[in-house]
GROMACS .gro file of C-alpha atoms in nm:
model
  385
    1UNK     CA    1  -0.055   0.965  -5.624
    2UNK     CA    2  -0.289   1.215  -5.458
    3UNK     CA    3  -0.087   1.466  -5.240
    4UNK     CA    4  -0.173   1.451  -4.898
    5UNK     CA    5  -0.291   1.781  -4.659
    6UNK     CA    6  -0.018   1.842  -4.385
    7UNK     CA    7  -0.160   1.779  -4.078
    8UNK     CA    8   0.038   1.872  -3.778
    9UNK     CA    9  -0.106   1.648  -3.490
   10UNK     CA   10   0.015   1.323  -3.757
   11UNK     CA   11   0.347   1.462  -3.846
   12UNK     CA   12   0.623   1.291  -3.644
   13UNK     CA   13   0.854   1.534  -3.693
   14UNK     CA   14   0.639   1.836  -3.643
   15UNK     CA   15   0.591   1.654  -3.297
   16UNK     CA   16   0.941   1.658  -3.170
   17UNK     CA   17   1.023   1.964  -3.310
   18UNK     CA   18   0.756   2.156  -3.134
   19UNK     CA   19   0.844   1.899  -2.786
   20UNK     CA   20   1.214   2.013  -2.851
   21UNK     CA   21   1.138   2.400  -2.876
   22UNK     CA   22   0.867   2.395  -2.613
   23UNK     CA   23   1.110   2.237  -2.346
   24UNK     CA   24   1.455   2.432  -2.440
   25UNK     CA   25   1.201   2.758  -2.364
   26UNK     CA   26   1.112   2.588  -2.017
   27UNK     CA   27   1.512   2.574  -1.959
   28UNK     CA   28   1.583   2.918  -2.111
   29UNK     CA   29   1.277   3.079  -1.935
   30UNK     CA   30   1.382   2.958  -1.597
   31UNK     CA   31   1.702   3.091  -1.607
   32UNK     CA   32   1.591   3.442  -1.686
   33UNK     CA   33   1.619   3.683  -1.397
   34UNK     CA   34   1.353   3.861  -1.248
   35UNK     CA   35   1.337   4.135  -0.964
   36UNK     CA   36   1.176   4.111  -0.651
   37UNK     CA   37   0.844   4.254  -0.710
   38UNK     CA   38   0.758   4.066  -1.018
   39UNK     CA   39   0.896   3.695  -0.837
   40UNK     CA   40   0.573   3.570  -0.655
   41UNK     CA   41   0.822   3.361  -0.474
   42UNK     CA   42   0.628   3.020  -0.595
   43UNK     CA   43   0.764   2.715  -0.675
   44UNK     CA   44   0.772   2.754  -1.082
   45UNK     CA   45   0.916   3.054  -1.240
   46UNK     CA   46   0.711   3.340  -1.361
   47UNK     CA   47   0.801   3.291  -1.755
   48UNK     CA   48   0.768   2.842  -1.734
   49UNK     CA   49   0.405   2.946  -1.620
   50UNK     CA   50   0.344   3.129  -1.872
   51UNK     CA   51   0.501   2.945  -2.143
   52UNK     CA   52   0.294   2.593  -2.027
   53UNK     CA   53  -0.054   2.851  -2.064
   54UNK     CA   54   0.039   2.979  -2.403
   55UNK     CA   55   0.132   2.629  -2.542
   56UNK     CA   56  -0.217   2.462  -2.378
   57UNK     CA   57  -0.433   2.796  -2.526
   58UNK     CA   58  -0.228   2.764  -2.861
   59UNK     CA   59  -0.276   2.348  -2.897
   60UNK     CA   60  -0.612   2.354  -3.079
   61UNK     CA   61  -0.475   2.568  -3.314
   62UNK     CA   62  -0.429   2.328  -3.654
   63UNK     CA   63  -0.400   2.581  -3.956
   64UNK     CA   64  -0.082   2.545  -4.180
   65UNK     CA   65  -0.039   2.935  -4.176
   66UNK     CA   66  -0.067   2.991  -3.813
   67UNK     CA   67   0.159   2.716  -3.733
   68UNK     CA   68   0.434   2.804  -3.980
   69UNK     CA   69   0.428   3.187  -3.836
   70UNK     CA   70   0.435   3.046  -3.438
   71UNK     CA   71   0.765   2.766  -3.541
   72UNK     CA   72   0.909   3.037  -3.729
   73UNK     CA   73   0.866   3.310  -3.452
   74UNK     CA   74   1.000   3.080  -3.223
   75UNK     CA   75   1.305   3.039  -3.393
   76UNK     CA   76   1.347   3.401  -3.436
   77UNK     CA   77   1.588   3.565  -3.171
   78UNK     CA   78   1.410   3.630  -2.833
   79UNK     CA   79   1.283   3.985  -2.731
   80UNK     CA   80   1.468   4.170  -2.492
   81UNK     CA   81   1.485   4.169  -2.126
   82UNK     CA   82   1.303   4.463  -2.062
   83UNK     CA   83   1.030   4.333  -2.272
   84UNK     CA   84   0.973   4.067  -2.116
   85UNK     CA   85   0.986   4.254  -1.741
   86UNK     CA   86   0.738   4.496  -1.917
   87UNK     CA   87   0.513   4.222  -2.010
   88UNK     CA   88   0.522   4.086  -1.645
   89UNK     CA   89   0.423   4.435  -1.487
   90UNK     CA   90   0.146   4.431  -1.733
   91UNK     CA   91   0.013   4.070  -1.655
   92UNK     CA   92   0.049   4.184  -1.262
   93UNK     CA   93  -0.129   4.499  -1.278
   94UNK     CA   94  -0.374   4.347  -1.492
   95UNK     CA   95  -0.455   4.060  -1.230
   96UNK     CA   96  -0.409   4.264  -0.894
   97UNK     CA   97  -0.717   4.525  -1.051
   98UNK     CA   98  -0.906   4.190  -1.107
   99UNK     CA   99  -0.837   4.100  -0.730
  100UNK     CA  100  -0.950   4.428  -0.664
  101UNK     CA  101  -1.294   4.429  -0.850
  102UNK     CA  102  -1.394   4.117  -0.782
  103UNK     CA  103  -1.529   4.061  -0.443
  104UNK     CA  104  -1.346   3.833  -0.156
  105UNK     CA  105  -1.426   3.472  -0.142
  106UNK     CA  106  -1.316   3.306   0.184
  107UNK     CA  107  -1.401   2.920   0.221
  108UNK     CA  108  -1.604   2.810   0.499
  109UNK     CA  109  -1.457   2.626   0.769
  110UNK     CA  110  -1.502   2.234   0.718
  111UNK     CA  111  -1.763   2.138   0.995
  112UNK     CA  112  -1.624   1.903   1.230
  113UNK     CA  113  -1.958   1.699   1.272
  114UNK     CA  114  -1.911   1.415   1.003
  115UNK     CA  115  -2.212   1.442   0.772
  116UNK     CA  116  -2.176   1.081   0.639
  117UNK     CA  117  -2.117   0.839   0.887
  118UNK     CA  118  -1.932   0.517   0.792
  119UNK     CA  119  -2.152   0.241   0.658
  120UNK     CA  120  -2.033  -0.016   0.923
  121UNK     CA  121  -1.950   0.008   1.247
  122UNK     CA  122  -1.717  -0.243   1.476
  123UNK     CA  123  -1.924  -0.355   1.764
  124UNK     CA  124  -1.718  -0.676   1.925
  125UNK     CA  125  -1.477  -0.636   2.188
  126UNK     CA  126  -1.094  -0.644   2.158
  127UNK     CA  127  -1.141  -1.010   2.306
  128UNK     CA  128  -1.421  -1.126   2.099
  129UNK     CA  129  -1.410  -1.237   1.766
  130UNK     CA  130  -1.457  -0.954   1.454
  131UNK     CA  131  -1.820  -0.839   1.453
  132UNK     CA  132  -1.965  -0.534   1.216
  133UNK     CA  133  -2.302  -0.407   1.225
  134UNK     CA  134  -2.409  -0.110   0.996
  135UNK     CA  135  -2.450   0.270   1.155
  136UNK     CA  136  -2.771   0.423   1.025
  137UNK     CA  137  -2.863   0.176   0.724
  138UNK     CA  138  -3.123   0.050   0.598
  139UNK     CA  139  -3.261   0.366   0.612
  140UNK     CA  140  -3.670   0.390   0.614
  141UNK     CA  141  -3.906   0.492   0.361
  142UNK     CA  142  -3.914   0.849   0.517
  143UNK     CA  143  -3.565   0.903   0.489
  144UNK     CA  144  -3.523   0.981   0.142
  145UNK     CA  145  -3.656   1.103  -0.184
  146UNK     CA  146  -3.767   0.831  -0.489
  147UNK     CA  147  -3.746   0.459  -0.493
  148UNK     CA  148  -3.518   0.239  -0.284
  149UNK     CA  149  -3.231   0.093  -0.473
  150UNK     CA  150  -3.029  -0.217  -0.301
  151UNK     CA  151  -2.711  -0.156  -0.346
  152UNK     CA  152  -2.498  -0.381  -0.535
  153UNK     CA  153  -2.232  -0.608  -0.367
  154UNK     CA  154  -1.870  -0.644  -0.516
  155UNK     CA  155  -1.507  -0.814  -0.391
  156UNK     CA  156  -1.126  -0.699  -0.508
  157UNK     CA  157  -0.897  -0.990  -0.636
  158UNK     CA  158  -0.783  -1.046  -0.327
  159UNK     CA  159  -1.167  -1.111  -0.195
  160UNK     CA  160  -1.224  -0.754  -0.040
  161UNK     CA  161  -1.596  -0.702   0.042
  162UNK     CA  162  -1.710  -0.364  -0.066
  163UNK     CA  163  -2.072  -0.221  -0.200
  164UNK     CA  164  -2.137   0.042  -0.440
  165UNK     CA  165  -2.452   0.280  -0.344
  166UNK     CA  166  -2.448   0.501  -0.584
  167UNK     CA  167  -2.349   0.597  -0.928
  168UNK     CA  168  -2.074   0.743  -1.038
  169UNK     CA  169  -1.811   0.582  -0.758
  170UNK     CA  170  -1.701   0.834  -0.513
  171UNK     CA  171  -1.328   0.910  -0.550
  172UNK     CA  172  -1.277   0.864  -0.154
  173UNK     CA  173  -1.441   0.535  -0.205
  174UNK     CA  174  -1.193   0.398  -0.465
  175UNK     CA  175  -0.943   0.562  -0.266
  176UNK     CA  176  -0.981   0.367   0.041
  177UNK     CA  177  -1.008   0.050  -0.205
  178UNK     CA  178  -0.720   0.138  -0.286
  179UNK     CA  179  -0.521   0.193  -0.031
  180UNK     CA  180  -0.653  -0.120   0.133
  181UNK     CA  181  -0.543  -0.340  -0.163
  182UNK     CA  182  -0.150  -0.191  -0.152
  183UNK     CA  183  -0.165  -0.241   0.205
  184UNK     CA  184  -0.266  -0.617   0.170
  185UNK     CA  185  -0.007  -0.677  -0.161
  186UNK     CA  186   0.309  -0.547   0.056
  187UNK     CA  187   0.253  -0.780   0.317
  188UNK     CA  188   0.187  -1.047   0.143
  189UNK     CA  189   0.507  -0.961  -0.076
  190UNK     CA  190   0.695  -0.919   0.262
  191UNK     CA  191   0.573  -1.273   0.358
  192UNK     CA  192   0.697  -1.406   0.035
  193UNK     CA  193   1.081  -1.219   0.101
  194UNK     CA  194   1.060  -1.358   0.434
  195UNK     CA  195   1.021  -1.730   0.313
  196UNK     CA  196   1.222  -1.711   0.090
  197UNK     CA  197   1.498  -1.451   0.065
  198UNK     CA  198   1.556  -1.390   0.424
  199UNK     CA  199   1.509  -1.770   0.565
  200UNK     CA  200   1.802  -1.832   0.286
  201UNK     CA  201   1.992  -1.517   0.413
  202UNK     CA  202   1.917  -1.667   0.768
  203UNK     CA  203   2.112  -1.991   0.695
  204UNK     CA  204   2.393  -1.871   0.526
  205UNK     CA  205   2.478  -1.660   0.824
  206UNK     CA  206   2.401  -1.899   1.109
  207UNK     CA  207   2.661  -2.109   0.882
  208UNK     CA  208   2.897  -1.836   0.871
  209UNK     CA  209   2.884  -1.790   1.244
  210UNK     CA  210   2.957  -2.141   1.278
  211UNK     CA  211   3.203  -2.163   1.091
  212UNK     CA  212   3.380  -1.874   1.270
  213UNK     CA  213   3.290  -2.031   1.613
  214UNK     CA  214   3.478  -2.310   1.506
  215UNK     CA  215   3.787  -2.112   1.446
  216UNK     CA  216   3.780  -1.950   1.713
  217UNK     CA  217   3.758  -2.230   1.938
  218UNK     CA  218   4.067  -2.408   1.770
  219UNK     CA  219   4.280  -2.127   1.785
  220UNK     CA  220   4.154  -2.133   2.190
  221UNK     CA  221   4.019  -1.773   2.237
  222UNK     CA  222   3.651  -1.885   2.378
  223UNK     CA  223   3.570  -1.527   2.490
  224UNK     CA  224   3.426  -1.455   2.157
  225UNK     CA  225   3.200  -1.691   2.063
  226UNK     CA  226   2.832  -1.625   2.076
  227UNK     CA  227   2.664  -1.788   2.361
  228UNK     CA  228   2.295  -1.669   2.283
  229UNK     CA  229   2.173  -2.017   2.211
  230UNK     CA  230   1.945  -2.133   1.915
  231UNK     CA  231   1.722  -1.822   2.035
  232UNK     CA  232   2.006  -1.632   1.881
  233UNK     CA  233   2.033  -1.760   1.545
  234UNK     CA  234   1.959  -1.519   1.252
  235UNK     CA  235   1.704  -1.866   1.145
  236UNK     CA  236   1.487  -1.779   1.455
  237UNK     CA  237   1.467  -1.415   1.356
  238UNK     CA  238   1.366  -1.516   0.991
  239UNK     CA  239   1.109  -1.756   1.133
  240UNK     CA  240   1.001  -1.479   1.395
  241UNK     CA  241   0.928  -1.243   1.116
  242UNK     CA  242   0.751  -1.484   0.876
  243UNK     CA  243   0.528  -1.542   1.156
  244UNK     CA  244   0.456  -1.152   1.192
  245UNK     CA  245   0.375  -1.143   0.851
  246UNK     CA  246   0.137  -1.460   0.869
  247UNK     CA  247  -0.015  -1.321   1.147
  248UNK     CA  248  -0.072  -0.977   0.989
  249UNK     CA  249  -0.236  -1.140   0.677
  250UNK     CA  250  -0.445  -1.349   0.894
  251UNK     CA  251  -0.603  -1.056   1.055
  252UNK     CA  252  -0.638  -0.870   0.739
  253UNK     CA  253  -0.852  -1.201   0.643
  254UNK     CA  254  -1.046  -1.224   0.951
  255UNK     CA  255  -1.112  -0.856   0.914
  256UNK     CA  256  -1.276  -0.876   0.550
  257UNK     CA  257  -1.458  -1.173   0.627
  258UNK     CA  258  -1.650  -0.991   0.907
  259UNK     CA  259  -1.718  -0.678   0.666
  260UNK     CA  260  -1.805  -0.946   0.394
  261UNK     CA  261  -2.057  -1.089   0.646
  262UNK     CA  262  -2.223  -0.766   0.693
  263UNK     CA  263  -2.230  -0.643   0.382
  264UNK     CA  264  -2.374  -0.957   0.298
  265UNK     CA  265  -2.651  -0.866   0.562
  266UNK     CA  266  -2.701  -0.546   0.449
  267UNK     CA  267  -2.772  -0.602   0.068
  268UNK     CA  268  -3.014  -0.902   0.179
  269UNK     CA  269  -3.229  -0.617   0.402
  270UNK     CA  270  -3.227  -0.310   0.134
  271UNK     CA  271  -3.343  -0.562  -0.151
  272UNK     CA  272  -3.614  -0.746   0.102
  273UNK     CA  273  -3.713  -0.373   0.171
  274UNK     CA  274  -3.711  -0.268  -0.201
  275UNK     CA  275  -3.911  -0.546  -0.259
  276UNK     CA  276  -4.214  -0.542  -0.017
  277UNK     CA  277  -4.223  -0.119  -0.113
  278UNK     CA  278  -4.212  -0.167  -0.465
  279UNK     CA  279  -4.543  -0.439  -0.393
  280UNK     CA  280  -4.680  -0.187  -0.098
  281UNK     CA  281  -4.674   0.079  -0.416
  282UNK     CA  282  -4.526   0.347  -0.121
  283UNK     CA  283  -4.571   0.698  -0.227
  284UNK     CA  284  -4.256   0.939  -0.256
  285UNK     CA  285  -4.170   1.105   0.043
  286UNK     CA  286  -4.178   1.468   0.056
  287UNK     CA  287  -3.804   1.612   0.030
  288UNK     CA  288  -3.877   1.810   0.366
  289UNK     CA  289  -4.011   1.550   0.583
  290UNK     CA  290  -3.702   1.298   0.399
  291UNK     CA  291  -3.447   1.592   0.544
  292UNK     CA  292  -3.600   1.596   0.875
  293UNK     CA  293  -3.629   1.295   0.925
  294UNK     CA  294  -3.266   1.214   0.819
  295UNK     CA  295  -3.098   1.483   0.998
  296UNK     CA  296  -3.294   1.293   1.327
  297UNK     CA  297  -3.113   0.968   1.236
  298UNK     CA  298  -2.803   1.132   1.222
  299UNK     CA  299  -2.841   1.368   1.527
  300UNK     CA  300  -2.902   1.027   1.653
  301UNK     CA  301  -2.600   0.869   1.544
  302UNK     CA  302  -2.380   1.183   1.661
  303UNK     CA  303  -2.514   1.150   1.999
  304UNK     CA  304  -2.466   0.757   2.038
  305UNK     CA  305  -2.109   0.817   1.872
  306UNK     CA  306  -2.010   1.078   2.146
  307UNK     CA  307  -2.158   0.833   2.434
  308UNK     CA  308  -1.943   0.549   2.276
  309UNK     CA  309  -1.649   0.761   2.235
  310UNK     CA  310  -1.695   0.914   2.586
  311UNK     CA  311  -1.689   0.517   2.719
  312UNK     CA  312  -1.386   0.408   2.525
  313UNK     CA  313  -1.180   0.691   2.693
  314UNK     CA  314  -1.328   0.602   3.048
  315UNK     CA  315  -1.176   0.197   2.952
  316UNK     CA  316  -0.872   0.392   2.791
  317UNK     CA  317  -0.952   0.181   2.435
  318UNK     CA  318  -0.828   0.525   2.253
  319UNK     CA  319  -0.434   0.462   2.397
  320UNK     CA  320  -0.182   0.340   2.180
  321UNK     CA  321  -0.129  -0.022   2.206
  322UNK     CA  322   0.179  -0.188   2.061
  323UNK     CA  323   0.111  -0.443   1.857
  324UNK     CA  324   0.372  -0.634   1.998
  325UNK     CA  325   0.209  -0.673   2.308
  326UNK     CA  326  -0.090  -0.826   2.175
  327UNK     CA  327  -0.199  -1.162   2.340
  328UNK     CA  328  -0.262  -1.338   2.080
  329UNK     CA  329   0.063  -1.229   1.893
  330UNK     CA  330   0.229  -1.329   2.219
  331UNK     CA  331   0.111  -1.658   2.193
  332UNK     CA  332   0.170  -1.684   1.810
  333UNK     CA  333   0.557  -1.576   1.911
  334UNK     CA  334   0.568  -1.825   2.222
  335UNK     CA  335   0.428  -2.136   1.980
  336UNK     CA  336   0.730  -2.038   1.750
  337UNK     CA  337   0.969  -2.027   2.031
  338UNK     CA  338   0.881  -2.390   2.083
  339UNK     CA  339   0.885  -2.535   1.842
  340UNK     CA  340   1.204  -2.392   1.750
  341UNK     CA  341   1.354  -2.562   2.055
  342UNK     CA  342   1.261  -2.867   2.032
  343UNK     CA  343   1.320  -2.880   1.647
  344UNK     CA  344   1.717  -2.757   1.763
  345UNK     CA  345   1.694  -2.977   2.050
  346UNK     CA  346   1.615  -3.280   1.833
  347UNK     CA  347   1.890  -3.162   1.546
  348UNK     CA  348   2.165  -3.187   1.854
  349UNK     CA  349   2.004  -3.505   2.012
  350UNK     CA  350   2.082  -3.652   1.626
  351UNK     CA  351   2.406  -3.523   1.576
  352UNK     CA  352   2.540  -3.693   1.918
  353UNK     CA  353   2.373  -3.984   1.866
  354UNK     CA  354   2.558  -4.003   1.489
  355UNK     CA  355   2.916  -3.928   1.657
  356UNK     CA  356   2.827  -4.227   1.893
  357UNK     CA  357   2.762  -4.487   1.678
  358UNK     CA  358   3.006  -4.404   1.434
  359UNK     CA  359   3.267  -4.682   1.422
  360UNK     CA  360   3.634  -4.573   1.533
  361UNK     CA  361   3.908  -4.590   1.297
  362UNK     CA  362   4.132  -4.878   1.305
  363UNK     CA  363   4.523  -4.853   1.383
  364UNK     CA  364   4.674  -5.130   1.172
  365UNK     CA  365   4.980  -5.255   1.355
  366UNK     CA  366   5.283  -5.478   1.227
  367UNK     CA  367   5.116  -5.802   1.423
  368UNK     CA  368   4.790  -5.714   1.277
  369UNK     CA  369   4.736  -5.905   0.911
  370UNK     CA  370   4.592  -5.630   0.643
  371UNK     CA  371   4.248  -5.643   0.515
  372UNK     CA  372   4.226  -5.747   0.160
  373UNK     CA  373   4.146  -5.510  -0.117
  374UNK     CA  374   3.962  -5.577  -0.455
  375UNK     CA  375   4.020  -5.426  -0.715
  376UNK     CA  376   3.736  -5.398  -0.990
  377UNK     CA  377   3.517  -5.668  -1.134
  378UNK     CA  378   3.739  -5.817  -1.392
  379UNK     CA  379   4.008  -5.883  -1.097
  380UNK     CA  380   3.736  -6.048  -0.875
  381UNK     CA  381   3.969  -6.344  -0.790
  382UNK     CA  382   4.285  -6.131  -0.729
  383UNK     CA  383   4.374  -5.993  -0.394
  384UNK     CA  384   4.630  -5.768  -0.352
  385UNK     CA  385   4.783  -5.732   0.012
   0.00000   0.00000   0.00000
């Protein structure tokens, strides 16, 4: 059998050992004191940073020789303290002359005038149903460099309308995706726990309560028990919030139908417009007259923005509103409420009408003659009094 070459980055045990000594020198290296002016204060120790930068610079490194020297120098005993505090002062003198030579680099400040604006824009009124249009797109010919490209159209798994413009995908793009997805999955999970966990919760303490209500009024202390109604159940509270949750996931789905809609819109016009340029045979734009002209659309678009903004104030649209006050959740609640009642009202009006008609119990007397008894099938013919 041919002898295999030792190769490090395959060797299982090689592995943990070097995992092993790499994270007792984390533990060892944070616990090794430092003074004041070589602690920058930061949230890792000195020596753990650089321990993590020698083992990432020293990873590529796959010869059998310079491996066996760094395991067994590992193992060795550690240097001393003051070699290791001269080593800092080194590395710090070393990096404050770089400071020093190397010239200042402050970052700009972030302009506050948005240089993208969003690609669609609510334009229906809090009363009206969900309406997007897009801001500044389709943009013309003379707005940009090269040949139009439609954008393709895409939808999550749980039918969220989105469109890609450009390749590779932005990382505040998938971001927003998302974050919009995890929004939509824990309310829909907290509509599920709210059928099902909490309406069973619900029940077994309305049950309770009765129960206790009952005791209470046998052993004649009347003070005590609840007198909230059916209103007051822990089953109207359950129902209450599976409603919220209903409601919030219907508004999430009237919301992305809307954006679907325009999106929809949108793709139709760019490939329409792609189309008749492509047959036109349009020339390229110059990249000049393409900025120019774009930084007009958007000076545009700033200016109608600051108008709309300014007339949102004026109604006071930019307050907080609760969402609890909203009419139609009002509504949603009062519907509940409702039917609720009458559904409890209906549940009593059975109840009493059961207790009526149920037949009292006899009081057999010595004048009165028994009611005969059978007793099985075989004794069909025998009656015992």
């Amino acid at each position: 059998m041919i002898r295999q070459p030792f190769i490090a980055a395959r060797d299982s045990r090689h592995r943990l050992a070097a995992l092993a000594l790499y994270r007792a020198l984390l533990r060892a290296g944070s616990s090794v004191p430092l003074p004041k002016d070589l602690d920058s204060g930061g949230r890792r120790h000195p020596i753990v940073r650089l321990l993590k930068k020698r083992f990432a610079k020293n990873s590529p490194l796959t010869s059998l020789r310079l491996i066996y020297d760094s395991m067994a120098a590992g193992y060795k005993d550690s240097p001393e303290h003051s070699e290791i505090l001269r080593h800092l002062q080194e590395r710090n003198e070393t990096a404050e002359l770089s400071r020093a030579r190397a010239p200042s680099f402050k970052k700009p400040p972030r302009s506050k005038q948005r240089r993208n604006p969003p690609l669609l824009t609510k334009v229906s009124s809090p009363e009206e149903p969900l309406r997007y249009e897009t801001t500044i797109r389709p943009l013309p010919k003379n707005a940009f460099v090269g040949e139009r490209k439609a954008p393709v159209p895409g939808h999550t798994a749980e039918h969220l309308a989105f469109v890609r413009m450009k390749k590779p995908e932005p990382r505040v793009f998938s971001r927003a995706l998302g974050r919009k997805t995890q929004i939509f999955r824990r309310d829909m999970l907290a509509m599920i726990d709210a059928e099902t966990k909490i309406m069973s919760s619900a029940r077994a303490e309305d049950g309770w309560d009765t129960m206790m209500n009952e005791m209470l009024r046998e052993e004649g202390i009347t003070d005590r028990i609840s007198q909230d109604g059916p209103l007051g159940s822990y089953r109207f509270s359950a129902a209450l919030s599976r409603t919220w949750w209903a409601y919030t996931l219907e508004k999430h789905k009237q919301d992305w139908t809307a954006r679907g809609e325009a999106v929809s819109r949108l793709v139709e016009q760019e490939r329409v417009l792609a189309k008749r340029e492509k047959q036109s045979g349009a020339e390229p734009t110059d990249p000049e007259v393409a900025r120019e002209n774009l930084d007009a659309i958007l000076a545009d678009y700033r200016q109608k923005e600051a108008e709309r903004e300014q007339t949102r104030k004026t109604a006071g649209a930019t307050e907080f509103r609760d969402p609890f006050t909203a009419t139609k959740w009002l509504e949603e609640a009062q519907k509940v409420e409702d039917e609720y009642l009458q559904k409890s009202m209906r549940k009593h009006n059975n109840r009493d009408d059961r207790q009526a008609h149920r037949r009292p119990l006899r009081d057999i007397g010595k004048d009165e003659e028994p009611v005969p008894v059978r007793k099985g099938p075989e004794q069909k013919a025998k009656i015992v009094w």
